XYZ file of C-alpha atoms in Angstrom:
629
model
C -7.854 18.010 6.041
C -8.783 21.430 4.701
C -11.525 20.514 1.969
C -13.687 17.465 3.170
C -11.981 14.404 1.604
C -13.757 12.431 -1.194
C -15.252 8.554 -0.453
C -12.495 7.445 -2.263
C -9.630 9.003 -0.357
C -11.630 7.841 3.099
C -12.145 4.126 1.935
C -8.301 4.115 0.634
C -6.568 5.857 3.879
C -9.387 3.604 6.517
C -8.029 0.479 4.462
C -4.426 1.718 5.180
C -4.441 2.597 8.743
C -6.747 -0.420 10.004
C -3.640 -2.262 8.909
C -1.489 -1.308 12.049
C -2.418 -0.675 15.874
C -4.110 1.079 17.249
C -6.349 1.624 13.821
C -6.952 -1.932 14.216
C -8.557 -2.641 17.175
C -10.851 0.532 16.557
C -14.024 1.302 14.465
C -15.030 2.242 11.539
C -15.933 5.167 12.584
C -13.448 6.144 14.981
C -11.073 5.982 11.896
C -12.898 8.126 9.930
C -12.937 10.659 12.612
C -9.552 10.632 12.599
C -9.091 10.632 8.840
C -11.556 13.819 8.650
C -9.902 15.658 11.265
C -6.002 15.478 9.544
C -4.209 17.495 7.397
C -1.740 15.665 5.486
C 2.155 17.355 5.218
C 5.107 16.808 3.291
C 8.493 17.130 4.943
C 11.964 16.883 3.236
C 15.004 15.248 3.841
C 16.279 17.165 7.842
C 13.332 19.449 8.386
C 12.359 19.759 11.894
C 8.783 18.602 12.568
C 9.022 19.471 16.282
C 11.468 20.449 19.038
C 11.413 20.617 22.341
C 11.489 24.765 21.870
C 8.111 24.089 20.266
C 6.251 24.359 23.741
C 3.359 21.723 24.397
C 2.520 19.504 21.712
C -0.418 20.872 19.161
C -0.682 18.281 16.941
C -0.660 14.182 16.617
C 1.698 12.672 13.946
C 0.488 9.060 12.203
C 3.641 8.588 9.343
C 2.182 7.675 6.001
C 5.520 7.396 4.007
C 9.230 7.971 4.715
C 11.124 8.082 7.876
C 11.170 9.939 11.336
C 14.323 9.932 13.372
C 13.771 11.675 16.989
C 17.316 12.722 18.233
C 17.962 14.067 22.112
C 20.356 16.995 22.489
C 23.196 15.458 21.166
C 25.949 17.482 23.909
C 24.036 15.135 26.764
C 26.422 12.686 28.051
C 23.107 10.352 27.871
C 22.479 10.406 24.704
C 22.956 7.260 23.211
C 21.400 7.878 19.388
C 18.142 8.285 17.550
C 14.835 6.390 17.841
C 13.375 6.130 13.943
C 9.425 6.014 13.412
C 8.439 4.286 10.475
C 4.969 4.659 8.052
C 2.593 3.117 10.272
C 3.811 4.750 13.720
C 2.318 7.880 15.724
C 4.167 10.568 17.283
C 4.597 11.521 20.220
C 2.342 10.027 22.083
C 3.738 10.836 25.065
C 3.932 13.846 25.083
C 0.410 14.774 23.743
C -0.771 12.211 26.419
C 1.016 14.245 29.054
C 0.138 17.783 27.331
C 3.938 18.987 26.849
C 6.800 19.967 25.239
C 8.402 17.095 22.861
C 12.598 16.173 24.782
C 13.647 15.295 21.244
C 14.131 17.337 17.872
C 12.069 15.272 15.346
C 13.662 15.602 11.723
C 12.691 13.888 8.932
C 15.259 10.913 7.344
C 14.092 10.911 3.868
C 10.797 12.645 2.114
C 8.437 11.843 4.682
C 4.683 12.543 4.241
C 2.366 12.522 7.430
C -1.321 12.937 8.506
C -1.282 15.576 11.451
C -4.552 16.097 13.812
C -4.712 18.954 16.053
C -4.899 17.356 19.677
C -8.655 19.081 20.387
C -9.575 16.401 17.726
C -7.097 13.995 19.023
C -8.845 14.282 22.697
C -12.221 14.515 21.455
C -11.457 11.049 20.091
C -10.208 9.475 22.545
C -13.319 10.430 24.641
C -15.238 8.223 21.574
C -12.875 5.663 21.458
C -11.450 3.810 24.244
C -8.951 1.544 22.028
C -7.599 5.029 21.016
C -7.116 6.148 24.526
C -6.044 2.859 25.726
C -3.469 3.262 23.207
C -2.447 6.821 24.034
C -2.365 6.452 27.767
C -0.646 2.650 27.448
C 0.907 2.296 24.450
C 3.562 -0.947 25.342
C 0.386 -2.176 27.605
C -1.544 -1.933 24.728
C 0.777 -3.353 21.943
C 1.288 -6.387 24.448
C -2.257 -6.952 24.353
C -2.397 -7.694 21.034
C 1.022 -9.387 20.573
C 0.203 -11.599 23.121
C -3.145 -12.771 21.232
C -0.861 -13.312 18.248
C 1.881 -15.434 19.943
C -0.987 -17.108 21.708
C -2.336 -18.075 17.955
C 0.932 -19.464 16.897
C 2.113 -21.453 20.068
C -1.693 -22.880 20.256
C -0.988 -23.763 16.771
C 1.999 -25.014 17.111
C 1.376 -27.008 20.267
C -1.443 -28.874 19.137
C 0.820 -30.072 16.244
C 3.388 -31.199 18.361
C 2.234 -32.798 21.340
C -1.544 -34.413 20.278
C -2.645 -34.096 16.699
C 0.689 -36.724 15.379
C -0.418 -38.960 18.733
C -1.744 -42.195 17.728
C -4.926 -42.936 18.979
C -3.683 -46.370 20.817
C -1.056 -44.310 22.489
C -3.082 -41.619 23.837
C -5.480 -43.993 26.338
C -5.300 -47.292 27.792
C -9.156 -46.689 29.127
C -11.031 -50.142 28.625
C -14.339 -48.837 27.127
C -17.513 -50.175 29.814
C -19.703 -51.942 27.328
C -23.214 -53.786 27.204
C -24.842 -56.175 24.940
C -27.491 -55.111 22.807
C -30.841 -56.620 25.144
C -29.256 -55.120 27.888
C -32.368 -52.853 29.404
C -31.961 -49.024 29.731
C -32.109 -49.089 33.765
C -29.008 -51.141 33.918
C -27.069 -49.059 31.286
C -28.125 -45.808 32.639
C -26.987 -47.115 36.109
C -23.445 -48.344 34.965
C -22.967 -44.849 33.392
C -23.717 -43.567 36.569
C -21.055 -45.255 38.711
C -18.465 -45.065 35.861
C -19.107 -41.731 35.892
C -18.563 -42.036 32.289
C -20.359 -40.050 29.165
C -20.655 -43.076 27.376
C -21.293 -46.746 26.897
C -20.825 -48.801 24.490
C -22.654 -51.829 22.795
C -20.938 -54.438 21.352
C -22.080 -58.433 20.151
C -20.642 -61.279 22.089
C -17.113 -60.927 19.986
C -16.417 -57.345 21.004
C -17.477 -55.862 18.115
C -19.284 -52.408 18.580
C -22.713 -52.405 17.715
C -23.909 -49.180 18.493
C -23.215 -46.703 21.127
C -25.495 -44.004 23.487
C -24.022 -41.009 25.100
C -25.622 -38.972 27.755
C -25.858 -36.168 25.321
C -28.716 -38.726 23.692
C -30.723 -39.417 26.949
C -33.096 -36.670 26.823
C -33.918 -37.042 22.559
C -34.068 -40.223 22.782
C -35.088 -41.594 26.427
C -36.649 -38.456 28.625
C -38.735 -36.723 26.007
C -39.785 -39.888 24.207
C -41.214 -41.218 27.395
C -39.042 -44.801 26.457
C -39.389 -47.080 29.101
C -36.141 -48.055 31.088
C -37.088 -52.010 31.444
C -36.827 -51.117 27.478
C -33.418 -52.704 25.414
C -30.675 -49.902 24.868
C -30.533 -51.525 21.310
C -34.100 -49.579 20.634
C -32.785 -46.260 21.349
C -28.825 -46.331 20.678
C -27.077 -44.932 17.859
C -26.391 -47.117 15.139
C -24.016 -48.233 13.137
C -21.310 -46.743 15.176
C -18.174 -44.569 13.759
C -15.275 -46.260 14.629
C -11.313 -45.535 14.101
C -8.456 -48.195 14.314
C -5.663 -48.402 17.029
C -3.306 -47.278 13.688
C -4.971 -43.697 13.211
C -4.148 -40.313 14.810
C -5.593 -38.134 17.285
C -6.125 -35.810 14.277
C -7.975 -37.847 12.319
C -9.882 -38.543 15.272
C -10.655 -34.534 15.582
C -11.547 -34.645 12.083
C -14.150 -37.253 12.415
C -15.745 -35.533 15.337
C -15.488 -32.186 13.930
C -17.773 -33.573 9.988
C -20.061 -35.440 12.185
C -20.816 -33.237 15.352
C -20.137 -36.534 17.605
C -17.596 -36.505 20.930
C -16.982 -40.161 21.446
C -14.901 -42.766 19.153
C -14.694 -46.102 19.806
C -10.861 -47.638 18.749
C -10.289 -50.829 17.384
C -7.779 -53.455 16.759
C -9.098 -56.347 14.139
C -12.753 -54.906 14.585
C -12.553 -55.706 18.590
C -13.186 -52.565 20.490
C -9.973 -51.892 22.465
C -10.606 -48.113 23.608
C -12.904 -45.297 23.272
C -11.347 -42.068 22.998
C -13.973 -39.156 24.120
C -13.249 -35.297 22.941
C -11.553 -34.611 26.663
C -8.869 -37.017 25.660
C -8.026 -35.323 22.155
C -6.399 -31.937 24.552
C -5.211 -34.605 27.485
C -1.614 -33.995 26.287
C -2.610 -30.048 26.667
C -3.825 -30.002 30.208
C -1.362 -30.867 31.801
C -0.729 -29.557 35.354
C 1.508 -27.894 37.641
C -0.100 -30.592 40.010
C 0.355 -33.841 37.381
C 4.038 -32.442 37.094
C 4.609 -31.969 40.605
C 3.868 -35.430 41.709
C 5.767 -36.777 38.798
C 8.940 -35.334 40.288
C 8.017 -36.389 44.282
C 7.382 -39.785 42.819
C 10.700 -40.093 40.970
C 13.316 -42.392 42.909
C 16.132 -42.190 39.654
C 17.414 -39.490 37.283
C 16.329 -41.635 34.811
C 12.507 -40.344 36.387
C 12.844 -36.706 36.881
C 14.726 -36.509 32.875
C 11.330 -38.290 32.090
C 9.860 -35.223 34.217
C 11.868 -32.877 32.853
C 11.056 -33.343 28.827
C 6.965 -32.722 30.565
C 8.507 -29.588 31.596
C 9.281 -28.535 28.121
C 6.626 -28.920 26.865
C 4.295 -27.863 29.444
C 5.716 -24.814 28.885
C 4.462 -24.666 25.290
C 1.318 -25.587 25.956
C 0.843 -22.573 28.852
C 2.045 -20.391 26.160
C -0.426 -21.383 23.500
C -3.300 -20.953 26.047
C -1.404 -16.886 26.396
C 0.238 -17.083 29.948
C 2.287 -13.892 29.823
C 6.161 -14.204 30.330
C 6.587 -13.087 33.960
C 4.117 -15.723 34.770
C 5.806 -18.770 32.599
C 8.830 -17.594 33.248
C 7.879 -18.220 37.296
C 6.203 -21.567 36.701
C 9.563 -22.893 34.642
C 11.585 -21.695 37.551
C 9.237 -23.360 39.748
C 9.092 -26.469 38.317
C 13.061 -26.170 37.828
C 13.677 -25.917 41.682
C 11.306 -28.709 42.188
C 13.119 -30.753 40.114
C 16.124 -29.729 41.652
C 14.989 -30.383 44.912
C 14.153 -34.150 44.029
C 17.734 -34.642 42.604
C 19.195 -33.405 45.984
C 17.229 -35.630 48.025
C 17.662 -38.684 45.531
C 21.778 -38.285 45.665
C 21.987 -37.112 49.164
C 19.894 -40.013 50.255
C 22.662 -42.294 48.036
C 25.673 -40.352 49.558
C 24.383 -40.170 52.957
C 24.370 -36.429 53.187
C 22.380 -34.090 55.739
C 20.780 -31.427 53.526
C 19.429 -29.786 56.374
C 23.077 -28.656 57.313
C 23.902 -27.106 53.562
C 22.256 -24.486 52.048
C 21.864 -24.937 48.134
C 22.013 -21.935 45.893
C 19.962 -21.322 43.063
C 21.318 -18.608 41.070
C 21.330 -16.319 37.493
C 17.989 -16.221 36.147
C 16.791 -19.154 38.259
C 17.980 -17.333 41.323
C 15.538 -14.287 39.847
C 13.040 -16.995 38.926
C 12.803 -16.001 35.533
C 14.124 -19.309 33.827
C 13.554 -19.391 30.018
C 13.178 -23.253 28.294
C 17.090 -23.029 26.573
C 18.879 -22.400 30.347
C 22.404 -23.888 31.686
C 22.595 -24.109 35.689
C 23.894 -21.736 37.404
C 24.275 -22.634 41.468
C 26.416 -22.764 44.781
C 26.591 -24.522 48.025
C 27.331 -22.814 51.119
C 28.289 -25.204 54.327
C 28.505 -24.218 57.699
C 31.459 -22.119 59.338
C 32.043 -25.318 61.594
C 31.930 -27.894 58.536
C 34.427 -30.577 59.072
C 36.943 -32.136 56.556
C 34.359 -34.971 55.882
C 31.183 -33.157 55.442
C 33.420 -30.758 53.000
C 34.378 -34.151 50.891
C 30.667 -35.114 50.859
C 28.929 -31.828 50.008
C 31.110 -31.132 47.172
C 31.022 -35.045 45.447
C 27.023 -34.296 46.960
C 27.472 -31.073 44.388
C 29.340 -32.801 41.185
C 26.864 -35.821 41.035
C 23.834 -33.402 41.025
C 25.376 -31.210 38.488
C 25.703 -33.989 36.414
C 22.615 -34.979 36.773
C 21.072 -31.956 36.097
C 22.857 -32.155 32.725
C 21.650 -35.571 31.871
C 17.876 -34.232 32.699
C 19.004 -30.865 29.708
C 20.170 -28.284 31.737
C 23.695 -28.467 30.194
C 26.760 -27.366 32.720
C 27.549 -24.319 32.974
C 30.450 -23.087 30.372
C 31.540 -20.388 33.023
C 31.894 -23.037 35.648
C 29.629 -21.439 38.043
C 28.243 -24.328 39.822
C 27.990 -25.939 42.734
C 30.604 -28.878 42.011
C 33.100 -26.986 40.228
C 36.519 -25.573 42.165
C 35.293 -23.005 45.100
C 31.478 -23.987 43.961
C 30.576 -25.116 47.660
C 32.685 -23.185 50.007
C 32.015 -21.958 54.151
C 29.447 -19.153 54.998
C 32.601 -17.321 56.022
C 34.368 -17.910 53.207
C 31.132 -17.049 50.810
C 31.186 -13.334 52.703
C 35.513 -13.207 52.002
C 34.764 -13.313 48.088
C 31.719 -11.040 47.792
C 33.528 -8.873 49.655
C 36.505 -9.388 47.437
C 34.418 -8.423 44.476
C 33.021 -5.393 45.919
C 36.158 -3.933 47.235
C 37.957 -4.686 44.005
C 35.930 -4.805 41.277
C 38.357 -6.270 38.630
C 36.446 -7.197 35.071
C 35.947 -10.618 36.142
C 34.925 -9.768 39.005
C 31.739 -7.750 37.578
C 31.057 -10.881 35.462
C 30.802 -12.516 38.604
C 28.151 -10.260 40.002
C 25.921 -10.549 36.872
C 25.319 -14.403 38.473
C 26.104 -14.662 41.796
C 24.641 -11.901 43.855
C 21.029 -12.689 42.185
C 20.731 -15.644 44.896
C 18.394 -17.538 47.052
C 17.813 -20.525 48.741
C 16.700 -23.596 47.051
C 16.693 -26.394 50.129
C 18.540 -26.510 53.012
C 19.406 -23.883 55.968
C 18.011 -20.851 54.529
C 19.201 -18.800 57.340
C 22.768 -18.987 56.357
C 21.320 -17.437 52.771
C 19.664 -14.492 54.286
C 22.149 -13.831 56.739
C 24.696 -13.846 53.250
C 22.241 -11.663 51.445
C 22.072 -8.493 53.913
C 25.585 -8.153 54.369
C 26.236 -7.908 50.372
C 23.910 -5.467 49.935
C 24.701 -3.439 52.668
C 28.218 -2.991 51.372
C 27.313 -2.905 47.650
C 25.206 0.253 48.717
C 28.066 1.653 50.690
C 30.990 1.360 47.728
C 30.032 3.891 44.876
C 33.393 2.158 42.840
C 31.867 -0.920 42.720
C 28.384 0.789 41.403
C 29.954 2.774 38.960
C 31.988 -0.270 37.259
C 28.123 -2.056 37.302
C 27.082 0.916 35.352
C 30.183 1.047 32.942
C 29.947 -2.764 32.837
C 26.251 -2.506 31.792
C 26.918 -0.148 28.821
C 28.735 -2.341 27.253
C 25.832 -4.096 25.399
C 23.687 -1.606 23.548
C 20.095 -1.728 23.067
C 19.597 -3.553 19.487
C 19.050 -0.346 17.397
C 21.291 1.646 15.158
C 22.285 5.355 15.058
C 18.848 5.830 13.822
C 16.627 4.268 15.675
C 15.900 1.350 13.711
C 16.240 -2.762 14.923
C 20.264 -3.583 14.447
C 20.190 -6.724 13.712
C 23.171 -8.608 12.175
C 24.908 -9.621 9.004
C 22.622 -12.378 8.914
C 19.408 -10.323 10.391
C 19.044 -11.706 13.701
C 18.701 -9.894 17.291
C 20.221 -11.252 20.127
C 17.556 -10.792 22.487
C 19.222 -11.603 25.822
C 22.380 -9.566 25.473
C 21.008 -6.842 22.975
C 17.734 -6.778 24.865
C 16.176 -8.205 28.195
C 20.468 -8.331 29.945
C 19.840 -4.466 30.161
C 17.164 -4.711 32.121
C 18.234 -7.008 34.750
C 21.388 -5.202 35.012
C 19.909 -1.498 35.388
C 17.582 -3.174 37.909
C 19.934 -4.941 39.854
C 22.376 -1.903 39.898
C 19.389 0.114 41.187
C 18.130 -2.424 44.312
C 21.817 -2.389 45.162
C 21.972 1.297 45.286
C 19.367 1.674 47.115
C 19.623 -1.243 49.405
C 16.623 -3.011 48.035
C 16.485 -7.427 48.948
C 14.210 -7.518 45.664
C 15.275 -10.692 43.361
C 13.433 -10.854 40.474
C 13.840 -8.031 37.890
C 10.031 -7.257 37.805
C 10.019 -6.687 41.279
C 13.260 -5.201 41.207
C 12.622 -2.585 37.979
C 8.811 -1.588 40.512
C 10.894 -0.958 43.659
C 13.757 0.900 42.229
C 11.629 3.197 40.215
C 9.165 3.783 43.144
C 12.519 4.367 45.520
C 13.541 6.957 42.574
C 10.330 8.876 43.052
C 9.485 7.953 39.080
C 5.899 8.106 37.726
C 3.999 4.537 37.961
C 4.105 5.023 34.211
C 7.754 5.135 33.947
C 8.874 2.344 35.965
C 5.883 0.287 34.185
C 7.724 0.866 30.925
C 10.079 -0.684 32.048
C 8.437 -3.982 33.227
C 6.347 -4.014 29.943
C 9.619 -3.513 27.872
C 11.276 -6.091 29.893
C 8.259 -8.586 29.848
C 7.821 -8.826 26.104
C 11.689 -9.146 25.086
C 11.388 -12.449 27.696
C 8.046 -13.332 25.570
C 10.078 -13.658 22.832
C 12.571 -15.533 23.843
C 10.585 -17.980 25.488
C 8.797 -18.325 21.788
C 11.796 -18.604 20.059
C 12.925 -21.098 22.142
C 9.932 -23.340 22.229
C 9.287 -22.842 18.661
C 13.248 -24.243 17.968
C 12.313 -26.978 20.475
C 9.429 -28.223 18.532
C 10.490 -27.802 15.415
C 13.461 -30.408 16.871
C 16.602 -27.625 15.774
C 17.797 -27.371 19.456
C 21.118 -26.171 17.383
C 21.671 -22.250 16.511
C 21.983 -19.320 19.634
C 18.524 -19.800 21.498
C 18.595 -15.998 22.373
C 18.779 -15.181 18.804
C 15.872 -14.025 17.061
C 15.211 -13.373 12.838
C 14.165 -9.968 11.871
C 12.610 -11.049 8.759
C 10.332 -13.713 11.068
C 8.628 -10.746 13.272
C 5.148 -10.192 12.795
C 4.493 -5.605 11.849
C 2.768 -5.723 15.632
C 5.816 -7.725 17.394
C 8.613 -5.708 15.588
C 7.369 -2.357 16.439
C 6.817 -3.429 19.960
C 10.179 -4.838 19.989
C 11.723 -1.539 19.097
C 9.508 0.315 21.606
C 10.327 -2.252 24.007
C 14.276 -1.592 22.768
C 13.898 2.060 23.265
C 12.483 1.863 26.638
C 15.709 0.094 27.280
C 18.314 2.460 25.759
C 16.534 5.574 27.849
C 17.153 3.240 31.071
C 20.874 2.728 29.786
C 20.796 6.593 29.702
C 19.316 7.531 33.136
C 22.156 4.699 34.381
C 24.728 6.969 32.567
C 23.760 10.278 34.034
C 22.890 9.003 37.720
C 26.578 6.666 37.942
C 28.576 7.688 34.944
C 29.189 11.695 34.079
């Protein structure tokens, strides 16, 4: 500022900007600094703030009031609108991070009034402050960070709710509590604690009723420092009279009884008899839950009527790893995981009914669980490919093989899929030979339906069976993907079709009723730009992650650009993968599960969401110029 600003002004603009990242994450004094080195500026309604005949950068933006709209030369044949800052945003951060020009014309929407610091002050801080420079050199890395401690919050939150604190307390363990009559003496106790390998034991009187109780917690105040003798009765040093719940209450009131009184063990009881003790492990038992527990679950399952039982864990397994802040890309991998185990276990279970050699078919996993990015709300999407030399017979079985597994799948909530692309369904399960006939089909023509066709099937692998047949499928399509530009092109035009979710402005579009659909407005663009690339450029990546790193390192791109893209991608799937879970628990399964409400984004989640959405449109754009113009 040009006169030194009074305590007042500092307090009132620190208060303002520690509202909104990256202000929030840094000092005090950090903030000052950067209050103390602005100038504030009006701007009216289409004055230019910067251009890209500016030259390099001289000053940081941070928007106080009004609206920013940053618009590319608008005679590109990429440009495909506006991005919009709003009070609370900083601009441009890349390019004073990369010490250049600005590639946009930044004009003001309305009366906007702004804080600008000259970038020797903007460095200098950044040297002070490494939130700051996180933040510069980052920023979607950095907006993750703390959008991910905020959905962590609420699915934590949420979780507990749902699967423990509602539990009731005879429902949550069938342990019989190891108990001891009051003269019992402290050796003998001691010792059975020992070989139970229990934190615990309880005293009750000859009719079961507890008495008093000693934990290990109380051998050293009570036994080691006293000196007590262990031929000494445990009734001389136990706790006494006992807190005790009934088989009727919850695991929350348990957690509220432990949390007033500092203790971690609770005996339960049914007509004053000690039935169960419930220890502060078991309160989170529902929550700790393993890939492990799961796994065996499924290999142990001989019916549907198991792996649905299974599958419901699933679910909400998924809830709990999000609560505890496993990041998309990771949950995503698990689902899918735990998906094409449970999979697996249906194939054996009806092939071993049917009599069918799985070793001779090769199952297909495809769509997002061929990319292994499976959100909770998911159809199936899958195929069956059978040997060239596949007789009449094994044709009959495979496909009724395919049909009863498909159904099953259903009954276990992975609902058919309304595009019939499954295994069972007409030319589902179909020769090697004639698999390579209809890729090559839709390649060579490339008719509409044909492009929808590509958006699911050629993101396959091999789920169980002769892989070889899968691989052997996989090189030849993208060999002659790469080697058809048509077919590229029309996977360009077809991708272009759904715009990112913002408006002519910049700003989220959302609908009449303010919801985003974040699948088809949102994380579809990036698995389509990255699929189109690995075809291009004859990459065997699957998943989009891997595929968005490999095509941008093929492209020669900076590390930063391609990891835009991944970040971008990563927290649109975060979303949906709360919105989903959140419907689950909340028991609406009814409504679009890719469909999120404006109005329900947190300031930090909605401006990463339209950072995330214009890291998205500028991929749309480099798809235009490199396969469209």
């Amino acid at each position: 500022m040009d006169k030194e600003p009074s305590p007042s002004l500092i307090a009132h603009l620190r208060a303002e900007l520690s509202r909104v990242p990256p202000f929030s994450q840094m000092s005090t004094e950090a903030i000052e600094f950067f209050i103390t080195r602005s100038e504030q500026r009006y701007f009216a309604p289409e004055e230019t703030l910067l251009s890209p005949q500016s030259g390099p950068v001289r000053e940081l933006f941070y928007l106080r009031q009004g609206a920013v709209a940053a618009n590319r030369n608008s005679d590109s044949p990429a440009d495909l609108g506006a991005f919009e800052y709003e009070p609370g945003d900083l601009f441009p951060v890349s390019a004073v991070a990369g010490q250049r020009a600005v590639r946009s014309t930044y004009r003001a929407v309305t009366d906007a009034f702004a804080l600008a610091v000259p970038i020797e002050a903007i460095n200098e801080l950044a040297s002070r402050s490494k939130q700051f420079a996180d933040f510069l050199h980052g920023r979607i890395p950095s907006l993750l960070k703390l959008s991910r401690g905020e959905q962590q919050w609420a699915q934590s939150s949420a979780a507990l709710s749902e699967q423990s604190f509602e539990t009731p307390l005879d429902q949550l363990t069938h342990r019989a509590p190891v108990t001891c009559r009051p003269d019992t003496p402290l050796r003998e106790a001691l010792g059975l604690m020992h070989a139970q390998h229990i934190g615990s034991i309880l005293v009750t009187d000859p009719a079961g009723r507890p008495e008093g109780i000693l934990t290990r917690y109380d051998v050293l105040g009570r036994i080691v420092l006293p000196g007590t003798h262990l031929d000494r009765p445990i009734q001389e040093v136990m706790i006494s009279p006992v807190r005790c719940l009934t088989h009727a209450n919850t695991v929350q009131d348990a957690a509220l009884m432990m949390a007033q009184h500092g203790i971690r063990h609770i005996p339960v009881t049914r007509n004053e008899v000690v039935i169960s003790i419930v220890s502060e492990r078991d309160l989170f038992a529902l929550q700790r839950q393993s890939i492990k527990d799961i796994s065996s679950t499924l290999r142990r399952s001989h019916d549907v009527a198991a792996v649905t039982v299974a599958a419901q864990r699933i679910r909400l397994f998924a809830g709990t790893l999000l609560g505890q802040g496993i990041q998309a890309r990771q949950l995503t991998s698990l689902i899918s995981h735990l998906n094409d185990l449970l999979t697996e276990r249906l194939l054996q279970i009806e092939a071993q009914r049917l009599e069918v050699d799985l070793s001779a078919l090769c199952w297909l996993a495809l769509g997002s669980e061929g990319r292994s990015e499976q959100t909770i709300a998911t159809d199936q999407d899958n195929a069956l490919i059978l040997p060239d030399d596949a007789s009449e017979a094994l044709r009959t079985q495979a496909i009724q093989l395919a049909r009863s597994v498909n159904q099953a799948l259903d009954t276990c909530g992975y609902p058919l899929c309304k595009g019939n692309v499954m295994a069972g369904s007409p030319g589902g399960a179909m020769t090697l030979s004639e698999w390579r006939e209809r890729f090559s089909g839709w390649i060579s023509q490339g008719a509409p339906e044909d492009l929808l066709s590509a958006s699911i099937y050629f993101d396959f692998r091999c789920l169980t069976g002769d892989a070889a047949m899968a691989e052997t499928l996989k090189g030849e399509v993208v060999a002659a993907a790469q080697r058809t530009p048509r077919f590229l092109k029309q996977l360009a035009l077809n991708s272009l079709q759904s715009r990112a979710a913002l408006n002519w402005l910049g700003g989220l579009d959302a609908d009449r009723e303010g919801m985003i659909d974040l699948k088809m407005r949102g994380a579809a663009i990036f698995v389509d730009a990255a699929r189109l690339y690995c075809l291009a450029n004859g990459l065997s990546a699957t998943s989009t992650r891997e595929r968005l790193v490999s095509a941008g390192r093929a492209l020669g791109l900076a590390e930063s650009e391609y990891e835009s893209w991944v970040g971008g991608f990563e927290f649109i799937q975060g979303l949906r993968l709360r919105t989903q879970l959140q419907r689950s628990q909340a028991q609406h399964p009814g409504g679009h599960p890719n469909q999120i409400a404006l109005s329900s984004l947190s300031d930090i989640d909605r401006r990463i969401l339209k950072e995330s959405l214009r890291v998205a449109r500028a991929l749309q754009q480099r798809l235009q110029l490199d396969y469209v113009r």
